[in-house]
PDB file of C-alpha atoms in Angstrom:
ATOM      1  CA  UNK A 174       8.424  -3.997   6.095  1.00 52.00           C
ATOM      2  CA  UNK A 175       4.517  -4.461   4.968  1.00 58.00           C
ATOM      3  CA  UNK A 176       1.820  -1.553   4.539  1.00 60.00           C
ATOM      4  CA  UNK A 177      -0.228  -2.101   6.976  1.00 62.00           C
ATOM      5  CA  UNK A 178      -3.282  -1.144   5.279  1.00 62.00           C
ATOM      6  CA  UNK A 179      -6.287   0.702   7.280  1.00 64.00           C
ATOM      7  CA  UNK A 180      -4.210   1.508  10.365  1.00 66.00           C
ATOM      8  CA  UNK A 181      -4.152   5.033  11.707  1.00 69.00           C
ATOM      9  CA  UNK A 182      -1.036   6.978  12.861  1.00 72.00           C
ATOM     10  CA  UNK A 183      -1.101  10.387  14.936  1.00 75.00           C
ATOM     11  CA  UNK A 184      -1.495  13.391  13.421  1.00 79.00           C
ATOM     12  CA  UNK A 185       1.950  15.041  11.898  1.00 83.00           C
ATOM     13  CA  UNK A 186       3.079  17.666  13.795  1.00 85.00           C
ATOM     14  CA  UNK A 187       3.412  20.281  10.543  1.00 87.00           C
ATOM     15  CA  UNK A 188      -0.898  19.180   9.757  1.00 88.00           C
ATOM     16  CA  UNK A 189      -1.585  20.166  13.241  1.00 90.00           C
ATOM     17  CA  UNK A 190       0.328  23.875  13.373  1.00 92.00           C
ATOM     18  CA  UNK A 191      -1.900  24.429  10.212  1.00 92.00           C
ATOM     19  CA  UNK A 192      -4.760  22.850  11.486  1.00 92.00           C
ATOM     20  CA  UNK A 193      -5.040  25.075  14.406  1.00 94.00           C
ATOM     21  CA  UNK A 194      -3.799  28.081  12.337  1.00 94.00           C
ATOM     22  CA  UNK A 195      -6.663  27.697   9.482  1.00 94.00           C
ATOM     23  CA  UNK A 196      -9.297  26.518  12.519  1.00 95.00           C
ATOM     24  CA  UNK A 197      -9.923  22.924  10.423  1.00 94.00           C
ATOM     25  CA  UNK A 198     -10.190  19.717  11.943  1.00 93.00           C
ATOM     26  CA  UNK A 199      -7.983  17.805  13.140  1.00 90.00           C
ATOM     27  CA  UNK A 200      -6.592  14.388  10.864  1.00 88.00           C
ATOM     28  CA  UNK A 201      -5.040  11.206  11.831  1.00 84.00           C
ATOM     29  CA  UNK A 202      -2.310  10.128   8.861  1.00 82.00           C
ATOM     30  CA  UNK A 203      -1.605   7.212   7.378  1.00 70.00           C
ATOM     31  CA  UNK A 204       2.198   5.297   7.688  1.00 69.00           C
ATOM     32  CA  UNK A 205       4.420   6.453   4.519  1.00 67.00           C
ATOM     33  CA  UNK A 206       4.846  10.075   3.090  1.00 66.00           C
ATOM     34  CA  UNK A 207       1.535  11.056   1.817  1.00 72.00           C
ATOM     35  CA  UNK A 208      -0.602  13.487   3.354  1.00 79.00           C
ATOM     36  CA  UNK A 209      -4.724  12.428   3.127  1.00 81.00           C
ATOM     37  CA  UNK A 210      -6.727  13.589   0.236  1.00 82.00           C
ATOM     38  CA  UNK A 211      -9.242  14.966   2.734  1.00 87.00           C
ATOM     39  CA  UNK A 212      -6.912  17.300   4.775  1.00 88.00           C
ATOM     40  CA  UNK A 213      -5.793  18.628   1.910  1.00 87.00           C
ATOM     41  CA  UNK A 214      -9.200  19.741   0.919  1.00 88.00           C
ATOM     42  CA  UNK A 215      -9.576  21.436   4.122  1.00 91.00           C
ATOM     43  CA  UNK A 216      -7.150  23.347   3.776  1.00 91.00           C
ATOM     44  CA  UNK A 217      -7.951  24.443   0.098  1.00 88.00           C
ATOM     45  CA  UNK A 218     -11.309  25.324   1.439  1.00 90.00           C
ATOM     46  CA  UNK A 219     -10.045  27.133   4.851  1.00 93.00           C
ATOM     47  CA  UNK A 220      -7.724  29.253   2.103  1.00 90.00           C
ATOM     48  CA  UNK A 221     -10.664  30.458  -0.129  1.00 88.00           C
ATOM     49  CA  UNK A 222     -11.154  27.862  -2.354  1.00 83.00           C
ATOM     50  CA  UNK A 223     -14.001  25.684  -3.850  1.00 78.00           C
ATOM     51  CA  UNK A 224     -13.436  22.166  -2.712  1.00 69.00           C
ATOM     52  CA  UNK A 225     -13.981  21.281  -6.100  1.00 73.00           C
ATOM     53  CA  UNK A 226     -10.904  22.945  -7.065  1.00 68.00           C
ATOM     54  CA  UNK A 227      -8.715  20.990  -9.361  1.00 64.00           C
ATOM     55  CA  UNK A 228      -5.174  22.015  -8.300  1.00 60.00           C
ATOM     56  CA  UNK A 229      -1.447  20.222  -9.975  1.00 59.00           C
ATOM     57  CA  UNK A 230       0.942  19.146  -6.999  1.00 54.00           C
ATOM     58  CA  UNK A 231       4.171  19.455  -8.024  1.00 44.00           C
TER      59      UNK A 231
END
């Protein structure tokens, strides 16, 4: 099947638990496994972090 590139998909049901738990906003996701760029800096922020943070995934 294509990527359907630019189409939104309802949030994840994990992102919103710790959306509501850290008080962030809310994110639609994209189709595939990866998590937006933008959510995750939410987070890093609602944790105590500078959203400038430079942080390895592993």
């Amino acid at each position: 099947m294509a990527k359907e590139y630019g189409v939104e998909y309802p949030e994840r049901a994990l992102m919103a638990v710790l959306s509501d738990l850290l008080g962030i906003p809310h994110f639609t996701t994209s189709r595939g496994s990866t998590v937006r760029s933008d959510f995750l800096k939410a987070v890093l922020v609602a944790l105590g972090e500078s959203p400038k943070a430079r942080t390895r995934m592993v």
